[in-house]
XYZ file of C-alpha atoms in Angstrom:
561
model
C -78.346 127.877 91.808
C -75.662 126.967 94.421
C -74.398 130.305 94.827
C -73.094 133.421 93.881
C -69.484 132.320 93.416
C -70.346 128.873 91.949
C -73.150 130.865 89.266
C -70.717 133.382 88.257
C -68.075 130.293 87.755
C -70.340 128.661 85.219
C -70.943 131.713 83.652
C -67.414 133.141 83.303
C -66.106 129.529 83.168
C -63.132 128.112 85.076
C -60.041 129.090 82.708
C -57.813 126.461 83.722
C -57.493 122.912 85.240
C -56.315 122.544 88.919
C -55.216 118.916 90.297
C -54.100 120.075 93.613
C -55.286 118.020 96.254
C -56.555 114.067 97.545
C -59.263 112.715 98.585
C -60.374 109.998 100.926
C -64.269 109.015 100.642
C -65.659 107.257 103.396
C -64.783 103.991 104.669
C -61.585 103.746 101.245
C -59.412 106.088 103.431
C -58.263 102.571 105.035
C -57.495 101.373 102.065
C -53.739 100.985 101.173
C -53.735 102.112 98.083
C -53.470 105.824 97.132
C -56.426 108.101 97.357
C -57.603 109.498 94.847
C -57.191 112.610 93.231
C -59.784 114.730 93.372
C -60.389 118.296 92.578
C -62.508 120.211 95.668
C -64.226 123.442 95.404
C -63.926 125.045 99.130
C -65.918 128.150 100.233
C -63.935 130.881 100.000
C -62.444 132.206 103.169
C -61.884 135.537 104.360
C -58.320 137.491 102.203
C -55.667 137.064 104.236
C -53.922 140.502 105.169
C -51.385 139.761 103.234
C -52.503 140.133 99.618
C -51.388 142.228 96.950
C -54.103 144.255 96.016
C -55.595 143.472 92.959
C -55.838 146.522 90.294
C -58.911 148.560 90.170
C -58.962 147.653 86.193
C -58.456 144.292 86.011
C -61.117 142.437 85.185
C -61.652 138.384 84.705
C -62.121 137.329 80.779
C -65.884 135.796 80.594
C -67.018 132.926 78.517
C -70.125 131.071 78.593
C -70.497 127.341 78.669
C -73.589 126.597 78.125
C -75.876 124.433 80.454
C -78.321 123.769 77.863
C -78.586 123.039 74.254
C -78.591 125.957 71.745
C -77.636 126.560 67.872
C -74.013 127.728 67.495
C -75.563 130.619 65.282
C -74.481 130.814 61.881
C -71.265 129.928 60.703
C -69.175 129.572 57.576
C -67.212 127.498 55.377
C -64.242 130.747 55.276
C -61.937 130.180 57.967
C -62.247 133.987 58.075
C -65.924 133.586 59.298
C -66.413 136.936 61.267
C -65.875 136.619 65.624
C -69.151 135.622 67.178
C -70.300 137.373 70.609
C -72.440 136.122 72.950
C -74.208 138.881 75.689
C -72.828 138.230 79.534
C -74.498 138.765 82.879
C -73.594 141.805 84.605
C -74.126 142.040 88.434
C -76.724 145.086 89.780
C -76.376 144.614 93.165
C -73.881 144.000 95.671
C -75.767 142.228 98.257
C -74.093 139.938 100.418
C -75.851 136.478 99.746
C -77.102 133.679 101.571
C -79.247 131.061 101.446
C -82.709 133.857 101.154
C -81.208 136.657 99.262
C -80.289 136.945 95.687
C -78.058 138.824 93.320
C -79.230 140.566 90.336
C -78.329 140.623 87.188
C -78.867 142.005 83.792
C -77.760 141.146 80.755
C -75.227 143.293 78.527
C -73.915 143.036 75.259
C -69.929 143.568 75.522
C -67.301 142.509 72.994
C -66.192 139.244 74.205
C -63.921 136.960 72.830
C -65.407 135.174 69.380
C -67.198 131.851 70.141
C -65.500 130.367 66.849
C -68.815 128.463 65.742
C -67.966 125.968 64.206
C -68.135 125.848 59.879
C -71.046 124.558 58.539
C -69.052 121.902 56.077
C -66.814 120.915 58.922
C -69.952 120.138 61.207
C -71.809 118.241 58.197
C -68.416 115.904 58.264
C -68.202 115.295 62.408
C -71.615 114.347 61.990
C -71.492 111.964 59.956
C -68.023 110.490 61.306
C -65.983 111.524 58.384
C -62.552 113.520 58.972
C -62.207 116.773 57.590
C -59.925 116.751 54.258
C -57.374 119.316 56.058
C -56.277 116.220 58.635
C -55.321 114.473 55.597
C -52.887 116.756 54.458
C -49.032 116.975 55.954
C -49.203 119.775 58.622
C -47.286 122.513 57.549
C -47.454 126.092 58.016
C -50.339 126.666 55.267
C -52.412 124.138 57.067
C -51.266 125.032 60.450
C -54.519 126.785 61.483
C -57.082 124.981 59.915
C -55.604 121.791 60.586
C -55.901 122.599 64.963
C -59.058 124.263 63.938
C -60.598 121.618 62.742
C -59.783 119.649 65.843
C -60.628 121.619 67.975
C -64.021 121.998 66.146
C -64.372 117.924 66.805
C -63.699 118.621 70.340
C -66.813 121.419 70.388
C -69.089 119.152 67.898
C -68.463 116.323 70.674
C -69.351 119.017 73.621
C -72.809 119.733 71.469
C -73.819 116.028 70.791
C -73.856 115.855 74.189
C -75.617 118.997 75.656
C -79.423 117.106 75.512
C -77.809 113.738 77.393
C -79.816 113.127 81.111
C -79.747 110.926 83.490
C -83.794 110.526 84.266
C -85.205 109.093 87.680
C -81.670 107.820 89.236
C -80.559 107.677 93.092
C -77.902 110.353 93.842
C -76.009 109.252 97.141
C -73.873 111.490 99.557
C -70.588 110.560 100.708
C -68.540 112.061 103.570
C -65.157 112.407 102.190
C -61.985 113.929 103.943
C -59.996 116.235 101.598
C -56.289 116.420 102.271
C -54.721 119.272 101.407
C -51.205 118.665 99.887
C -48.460 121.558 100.694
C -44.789 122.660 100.982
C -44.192 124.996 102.940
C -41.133 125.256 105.000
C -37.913 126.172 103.724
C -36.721 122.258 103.507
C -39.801 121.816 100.869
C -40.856 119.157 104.308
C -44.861 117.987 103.314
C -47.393 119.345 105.537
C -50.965 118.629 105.450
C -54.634 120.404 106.164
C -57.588 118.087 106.032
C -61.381 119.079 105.736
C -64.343 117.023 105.605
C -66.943 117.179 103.072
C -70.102 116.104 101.680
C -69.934 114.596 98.206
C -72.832 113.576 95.777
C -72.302 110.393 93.858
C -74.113 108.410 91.050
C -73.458 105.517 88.323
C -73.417 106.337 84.530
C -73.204 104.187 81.972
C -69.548 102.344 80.959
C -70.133 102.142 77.710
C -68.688 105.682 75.982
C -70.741 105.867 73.203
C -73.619 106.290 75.294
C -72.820 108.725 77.271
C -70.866 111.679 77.681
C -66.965 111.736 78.648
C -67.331 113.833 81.423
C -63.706 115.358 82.937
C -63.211 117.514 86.044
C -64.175 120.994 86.129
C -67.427 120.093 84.272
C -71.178 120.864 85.659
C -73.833 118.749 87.128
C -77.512 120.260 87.185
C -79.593 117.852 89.142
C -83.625 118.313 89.667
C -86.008 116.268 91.594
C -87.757 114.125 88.937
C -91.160 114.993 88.203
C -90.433 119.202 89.259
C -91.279 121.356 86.460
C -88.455 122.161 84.183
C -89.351 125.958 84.636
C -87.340 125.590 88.621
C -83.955 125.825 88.487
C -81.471 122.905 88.882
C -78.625 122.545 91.843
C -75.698 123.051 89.721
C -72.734 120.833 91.150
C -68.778 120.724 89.598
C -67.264 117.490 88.390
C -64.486 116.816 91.008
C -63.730 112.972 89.527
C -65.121 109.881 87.545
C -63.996 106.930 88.587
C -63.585 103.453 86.841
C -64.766 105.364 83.774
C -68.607 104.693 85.602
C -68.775 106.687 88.913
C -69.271 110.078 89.058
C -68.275 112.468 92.252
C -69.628 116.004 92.135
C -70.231 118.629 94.981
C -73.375 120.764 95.549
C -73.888 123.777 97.463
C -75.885 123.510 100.860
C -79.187 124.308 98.887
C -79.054 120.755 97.228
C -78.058 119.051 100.588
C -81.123 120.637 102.907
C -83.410 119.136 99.938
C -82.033 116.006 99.289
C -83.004 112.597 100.813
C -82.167 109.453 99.993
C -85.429 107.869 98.407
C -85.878 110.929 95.945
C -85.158 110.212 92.454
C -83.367 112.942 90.344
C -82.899 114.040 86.562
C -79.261 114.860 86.111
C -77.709 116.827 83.326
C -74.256 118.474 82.548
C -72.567 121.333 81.025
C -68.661 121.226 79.908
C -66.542 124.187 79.655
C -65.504 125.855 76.283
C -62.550 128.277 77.779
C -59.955 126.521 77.029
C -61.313 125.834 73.543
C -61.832 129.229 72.898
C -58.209 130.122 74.211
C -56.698 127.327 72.215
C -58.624 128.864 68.948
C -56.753 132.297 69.537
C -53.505 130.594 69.980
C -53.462 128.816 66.549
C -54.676 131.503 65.109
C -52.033 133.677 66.317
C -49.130 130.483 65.775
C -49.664 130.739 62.275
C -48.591 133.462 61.538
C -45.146 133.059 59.126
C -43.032 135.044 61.612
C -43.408 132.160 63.724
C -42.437 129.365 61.240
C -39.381 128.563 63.171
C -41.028 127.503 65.941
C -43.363 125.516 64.622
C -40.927 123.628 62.209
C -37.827 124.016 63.209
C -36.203 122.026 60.345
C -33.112 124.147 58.934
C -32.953 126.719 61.560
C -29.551 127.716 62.315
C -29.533 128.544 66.425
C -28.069 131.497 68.041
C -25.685 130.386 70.642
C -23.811 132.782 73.162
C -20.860 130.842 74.675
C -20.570 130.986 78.539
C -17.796 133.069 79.533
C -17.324 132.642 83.143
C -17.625 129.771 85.300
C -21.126 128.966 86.597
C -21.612 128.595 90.192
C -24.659 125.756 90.352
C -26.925 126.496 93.150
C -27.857 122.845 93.524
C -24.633 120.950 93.407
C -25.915 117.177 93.251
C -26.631 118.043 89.213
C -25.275 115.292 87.310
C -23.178 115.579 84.685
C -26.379 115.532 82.122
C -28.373 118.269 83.936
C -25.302 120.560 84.573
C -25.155 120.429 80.703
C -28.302 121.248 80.308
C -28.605 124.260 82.121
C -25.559 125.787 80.561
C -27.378 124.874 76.953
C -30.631 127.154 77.669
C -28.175 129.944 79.102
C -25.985 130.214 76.026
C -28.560 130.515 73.106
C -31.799 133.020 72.138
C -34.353 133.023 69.805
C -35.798 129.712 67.791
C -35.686 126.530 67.459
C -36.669 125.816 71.174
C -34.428 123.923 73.305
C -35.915 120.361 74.690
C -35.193 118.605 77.673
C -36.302 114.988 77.277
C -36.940 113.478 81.127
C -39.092 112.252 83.825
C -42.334 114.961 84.404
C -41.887 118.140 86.732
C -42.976 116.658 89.401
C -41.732 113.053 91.030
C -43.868 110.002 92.903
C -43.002 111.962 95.717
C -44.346 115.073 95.054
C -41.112 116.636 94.944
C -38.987 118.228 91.774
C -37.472 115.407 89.543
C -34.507 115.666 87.671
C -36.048 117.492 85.035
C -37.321 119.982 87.268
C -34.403 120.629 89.094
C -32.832 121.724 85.872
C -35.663 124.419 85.190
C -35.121 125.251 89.172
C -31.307 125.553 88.314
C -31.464 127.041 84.788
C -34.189 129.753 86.292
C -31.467 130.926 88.990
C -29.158 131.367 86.671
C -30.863 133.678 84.386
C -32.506 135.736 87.267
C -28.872 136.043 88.529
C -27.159 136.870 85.610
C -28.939 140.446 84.823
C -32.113 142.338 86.130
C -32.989 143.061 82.295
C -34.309 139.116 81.859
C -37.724 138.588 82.214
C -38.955 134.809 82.722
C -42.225 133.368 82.385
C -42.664 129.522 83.208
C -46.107 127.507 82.076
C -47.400 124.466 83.169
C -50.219 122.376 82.555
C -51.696 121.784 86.169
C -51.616 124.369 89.452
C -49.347 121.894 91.554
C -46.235 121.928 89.440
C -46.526 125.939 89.265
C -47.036 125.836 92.784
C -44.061 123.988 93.534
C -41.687 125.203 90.857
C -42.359 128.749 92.566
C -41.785 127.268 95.956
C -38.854 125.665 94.773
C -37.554 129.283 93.836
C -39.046 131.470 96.779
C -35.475 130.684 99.371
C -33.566 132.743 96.590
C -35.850 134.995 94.951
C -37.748 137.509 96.499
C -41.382 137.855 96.694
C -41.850 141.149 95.322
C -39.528 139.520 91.989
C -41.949 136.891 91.636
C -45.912 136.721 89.964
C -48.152 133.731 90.085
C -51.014 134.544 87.037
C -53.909 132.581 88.042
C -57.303 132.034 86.885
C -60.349 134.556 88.120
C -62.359 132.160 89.392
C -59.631 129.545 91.518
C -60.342 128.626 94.691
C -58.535 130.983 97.579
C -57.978 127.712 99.533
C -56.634 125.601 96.601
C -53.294 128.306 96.899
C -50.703 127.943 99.041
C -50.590 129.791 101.911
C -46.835 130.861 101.164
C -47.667 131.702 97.189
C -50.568 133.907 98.519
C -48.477 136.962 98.867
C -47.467 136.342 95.109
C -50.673 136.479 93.705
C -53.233 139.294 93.344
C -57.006 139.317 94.835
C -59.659 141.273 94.745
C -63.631 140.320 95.930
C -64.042 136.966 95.272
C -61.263 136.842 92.441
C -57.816 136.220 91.536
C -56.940 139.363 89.407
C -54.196 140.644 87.205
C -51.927 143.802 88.525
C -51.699 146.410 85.982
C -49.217 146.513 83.101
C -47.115 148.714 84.496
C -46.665 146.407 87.960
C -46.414 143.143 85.396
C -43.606 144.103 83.225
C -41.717 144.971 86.901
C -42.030 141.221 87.829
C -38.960 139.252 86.707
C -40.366 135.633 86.937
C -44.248 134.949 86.352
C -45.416 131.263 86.873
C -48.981 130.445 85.622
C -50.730 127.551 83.704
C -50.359 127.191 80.161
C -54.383 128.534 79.733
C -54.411 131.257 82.103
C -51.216 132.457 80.843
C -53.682 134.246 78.135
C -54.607 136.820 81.287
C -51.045 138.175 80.914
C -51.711 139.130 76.975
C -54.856 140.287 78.195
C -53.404 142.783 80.192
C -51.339 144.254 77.640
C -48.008 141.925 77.982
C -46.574 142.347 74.925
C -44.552 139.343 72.688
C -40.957 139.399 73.258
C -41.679 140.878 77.095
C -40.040 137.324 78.141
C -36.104 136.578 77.541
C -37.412 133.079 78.494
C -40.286 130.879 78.193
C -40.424 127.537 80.219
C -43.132 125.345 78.409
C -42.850 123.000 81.683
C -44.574 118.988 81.038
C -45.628 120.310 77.453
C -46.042 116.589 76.560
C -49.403 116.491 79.315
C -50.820 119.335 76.972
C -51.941 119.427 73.363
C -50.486 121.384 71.628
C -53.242 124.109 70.984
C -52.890 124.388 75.010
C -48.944 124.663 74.658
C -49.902 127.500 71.953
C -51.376 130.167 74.142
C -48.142 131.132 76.395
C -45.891 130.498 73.170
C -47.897 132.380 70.539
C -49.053 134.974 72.344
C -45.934 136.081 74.213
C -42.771 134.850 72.720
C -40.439 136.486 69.678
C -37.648 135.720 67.672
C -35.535 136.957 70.551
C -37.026 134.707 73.390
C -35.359 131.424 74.951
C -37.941 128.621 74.725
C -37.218 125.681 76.669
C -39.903 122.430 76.339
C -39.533 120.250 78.287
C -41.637 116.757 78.437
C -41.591 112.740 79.076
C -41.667 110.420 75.925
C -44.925 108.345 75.913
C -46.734 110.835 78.358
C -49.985 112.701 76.691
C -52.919 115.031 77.259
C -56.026 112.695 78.480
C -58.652 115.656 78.091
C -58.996 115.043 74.625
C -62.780 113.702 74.596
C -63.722 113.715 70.126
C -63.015 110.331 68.867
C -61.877 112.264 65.145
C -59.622 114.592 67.657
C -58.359 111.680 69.487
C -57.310 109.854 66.294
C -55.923 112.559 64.095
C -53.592 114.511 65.826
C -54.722 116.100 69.131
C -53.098 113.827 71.224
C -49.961 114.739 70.013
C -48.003 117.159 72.228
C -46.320 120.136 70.853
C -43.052 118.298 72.627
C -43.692 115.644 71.000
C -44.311 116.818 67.422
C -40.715 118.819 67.827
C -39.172 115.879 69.456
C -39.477 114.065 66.024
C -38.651 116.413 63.845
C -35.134 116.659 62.586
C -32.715 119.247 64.726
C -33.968 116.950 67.679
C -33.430 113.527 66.449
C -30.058 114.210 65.957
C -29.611 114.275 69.533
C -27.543 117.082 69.328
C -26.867 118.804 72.652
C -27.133 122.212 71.434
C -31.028 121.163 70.392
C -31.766 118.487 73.359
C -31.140 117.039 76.367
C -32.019 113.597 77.623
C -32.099 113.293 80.910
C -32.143 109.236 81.856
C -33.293 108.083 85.367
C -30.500 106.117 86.900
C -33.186 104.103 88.759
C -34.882 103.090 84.980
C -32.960 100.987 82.349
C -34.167 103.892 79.643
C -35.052 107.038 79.002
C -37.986 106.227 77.930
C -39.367 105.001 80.903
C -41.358 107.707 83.334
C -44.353 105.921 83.936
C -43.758 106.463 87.539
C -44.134 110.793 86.539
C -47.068 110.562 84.430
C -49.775 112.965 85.501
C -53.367 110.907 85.295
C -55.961 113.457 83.037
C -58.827 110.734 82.666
């Protein structure tokens, strides 16, 4: 293996996806066109002073993706089939390691998280290409579960059919790349950059998808010299990129490069991770739930509204017209149906807030301002719009207000040096404070998946007076699920906010792809009646005056593929 941080990160899996920084490989970086983005995996360095201390209790969630094929175990047709549980590696020793020592483990049986095998008649369809019955029906709140389930389930079935796919006897070649380090960190949000070089691995796969896997970031590469017996263990490498759909870029620990040279031929396999399946499971299952109808389906629902009875005094005053009204909509109502703003994505060409995000910025301030009883949690797909959302907010609120949730097993360099002393670390992981400390925080930013570490700890639903579900049209909805279903009530604000023609591109099952999983919760609302009214009390649209529509925010779009 490639080390004791990159081992324990394929066995407790990576619980969210990070797009935080560029890269320039070789001789491209004179290219004029943008780098691209890549997703590096730095050594960690030593904890800055500065830390919070992570809780003695907290503890990362594990999963298991697997690296090789295996049975998902028995399942059943009942969509009450009874939680599987999988036995996880527990470390013995606390050895420092390097390239001649190694930890030990031993494996315990704990009560994980269920695996959510898939059903036996489900599987039988994927197989043969057939879509499940329930994806026929109208989605509802009867079918609510099964429905997502069953998508989900072509999303694992995919990950399975795939598990025994290798690449036998090709050339793996390295490539010096520089990483550039994207941040904001002064108090005029002015871009500052930190490069490091690295070594990446790169090889050709084949183009044409249904012969071989769709490999995404975040995914493992096991390479082994051809010919060595399958007894040795493989360098396991992460998935940083693919590009052109045919060239994949993955980085290996130093153990791979002291071996390699450039006439050996390799056998390359992979491994994709299952957390955010397994979170997205949970979520539905928790979404359907009748209590929470009226965020699901929204059709009917009356809306609380509280008018506004004292001037607002805007923090940023260069909100139009549009986005002034919009922040005084998601301060005067609570409870369901959610309130949508419809405009560009969080984050601009420039790497700066858009329009759209200067209303959450502005609508955030508000509510912290307006009473130290609010509580405010705000979820985004990808690390970089949390990151600068929260820097956006850091000149008026104070760090000891503020929480950044991330997942266990992040990189310490992918953080922002001046978010740092809002997150908590412990060892060589990003940790949780205890309940007590979290319910004390009054805004908590964290990605829509690793939001599930604050239920973990005990955060109950209805904690939050507000829940920012920021670029929910980049996530399925499953995804969008986990922060909504898990922590909101009939009494919490939920604000969605999201770009018309924008979508999740991590959707790899051809049956998930067609039937439903590439529609976003934002979108799925966006249609349904309250919002086509286009009633300001439901909905904002927020047009760019540079575009001739609404609709168009191609420049925004976050790339997934």
């Amino acid at each position: 293996m490639c080390g004791c941080l990159e081992f324990l990160k394929w066995v407790l899996g990576v619980e969210e996806r990070e797009e935080d920084l560029l890269v320039v490989l070789g001789s491209r970086s004179t290219s004029k066109t943008h780098p691209t983005a890549f997703h590096p995996s730095p050594s960690p360095k030593p904890l800055p002073s500065f830390l919070k201390p992570g809780s003695s209790s907290s503890k990362p969630s594990p999963s298991s993706p697997k690296a090789s094929p295996s049975s998902p175990g028995p399942s059943s047709s009942s969509s009450k089939q009874p939680p599987s549980f999988k036995p996880t590696l527990s470390q013995v020793s606390q050895d420092s390691i390097n390239e001649q020592t190694k930890v030990s483990y031993m494996r315990v049986q704990k009560g994980m998280s269920p695996v959510y095998a898939i059903p036996k008649d489900i599987e039988d369809l994927i197989k043969r290409d057939k879509v499940p019955g329930v994806l026929n029906e109208p989605l509802s709140l009867s079918t609510y579960k099964d429905y997502f389930a069953a998508l989900l389930y072509a999303e694992d079935f995919y990950i399975e059919k795939w598990s025994e796919f290798k690449l036998e006897k090709i050339t793996l070649k390295l490539q010096r790349a520089e990483i550039i380090k994207k941040s904001l960190r002064n108090e005029y949000l002015n871009e500052t950059y930190e490069k490091d070089d690295k070594i990446f691995v790169e090889f050709e796969i084949d183009s044409c998808c249904e012969r071989r896997p769709f490999l995404l970031s975040r995914d493992f590469a096991f390479a082994r010299p051809s010919g060595q017996k399958t007894e040795t263990e493989p360098c396991q490498g992460i998935i940083y990129c693919v590009e052109r759909s045919t060239r994949v870029v993955v980085e290996f620990g130093e153990d791979f490069l002291l071996q390699h040279h450039s006439t050996r031929k390799y056998d390359v396999s992979f491994s994709f991770n299952r957390v955010c399946l397994k979170r997205a499971h949970q979520a539905i299952e928790a979404a359907s739930d009748p209590l929470f109808k009226s965020f699901l389906f929204p059709d009917g629902v009356s809306k609380k509204i509280f008018p506004i009875s004292t001037p607002l005094h805007f923090c940023n005053h260069k909100l139009d017209v549009h986005q002034s009204s919009a922040v005084r909509e998601i301060l005067s109502f609570q409870g369901p149906p959610p309130y949508i703003v419809e405009g560009p994505l969080c984050l601009n060409k420039f790497s700066e807030l858009s329009r759209t995000g200067l209303v959450i910025q502005e609508a955030v301030l508000q509510i912290y301002q307006s009473s130290s009883k609010l509580r405010i949690l705000i979820c985004a797909p990808i690390n970089r719009t949390c990151a600068l959302l929260m820097q956006s907010l850091n000149n008026d609120i104070p760090e000891s207000d503020m929480f950044r949730a991330n997942a266990a097993f992040r990189e310490i360099d992918g953080v922002p040096i001046d978010i740092l002393p809002s997150c908590a670390y412990k060892g060589e992981c990003f940790t949780c404070p205890s309940l007590q400390e979290l319910r004390k925080f009054r805004v908590i930013l964290s990605t829509f998946v690793s939001s599930f570490r604050l239920r973990n700890e005990g955060i109950a639903a209805g904690h939050f007076s507000h829940i920012f579900l920021v670029d929910a049209s980049s996530a399925t909805e499953p995804e969008a699920m986990v922060p909504l279903a898990n922590l909101a009530s009939e009494e919490t604000a939920v604000i969605v906010t999201g770009a018309p023609g924008n979508h999740s591109g991590w959707v790899r099952s051809n049956i998930a792809r067609k039937n439903g999983l590439m529609t976003s919760y934002f979108e799925r609302l966006r249609d349904s009646k309250p919002y086509r009214t286009l009633l300001p009390k439901f909905i904002t649209q927020l047009a760019d005056p540079e575009k001739e529509s609404v609709g168009d925010y191609s420049y925004a779009s976050v790339s997934y593929d």
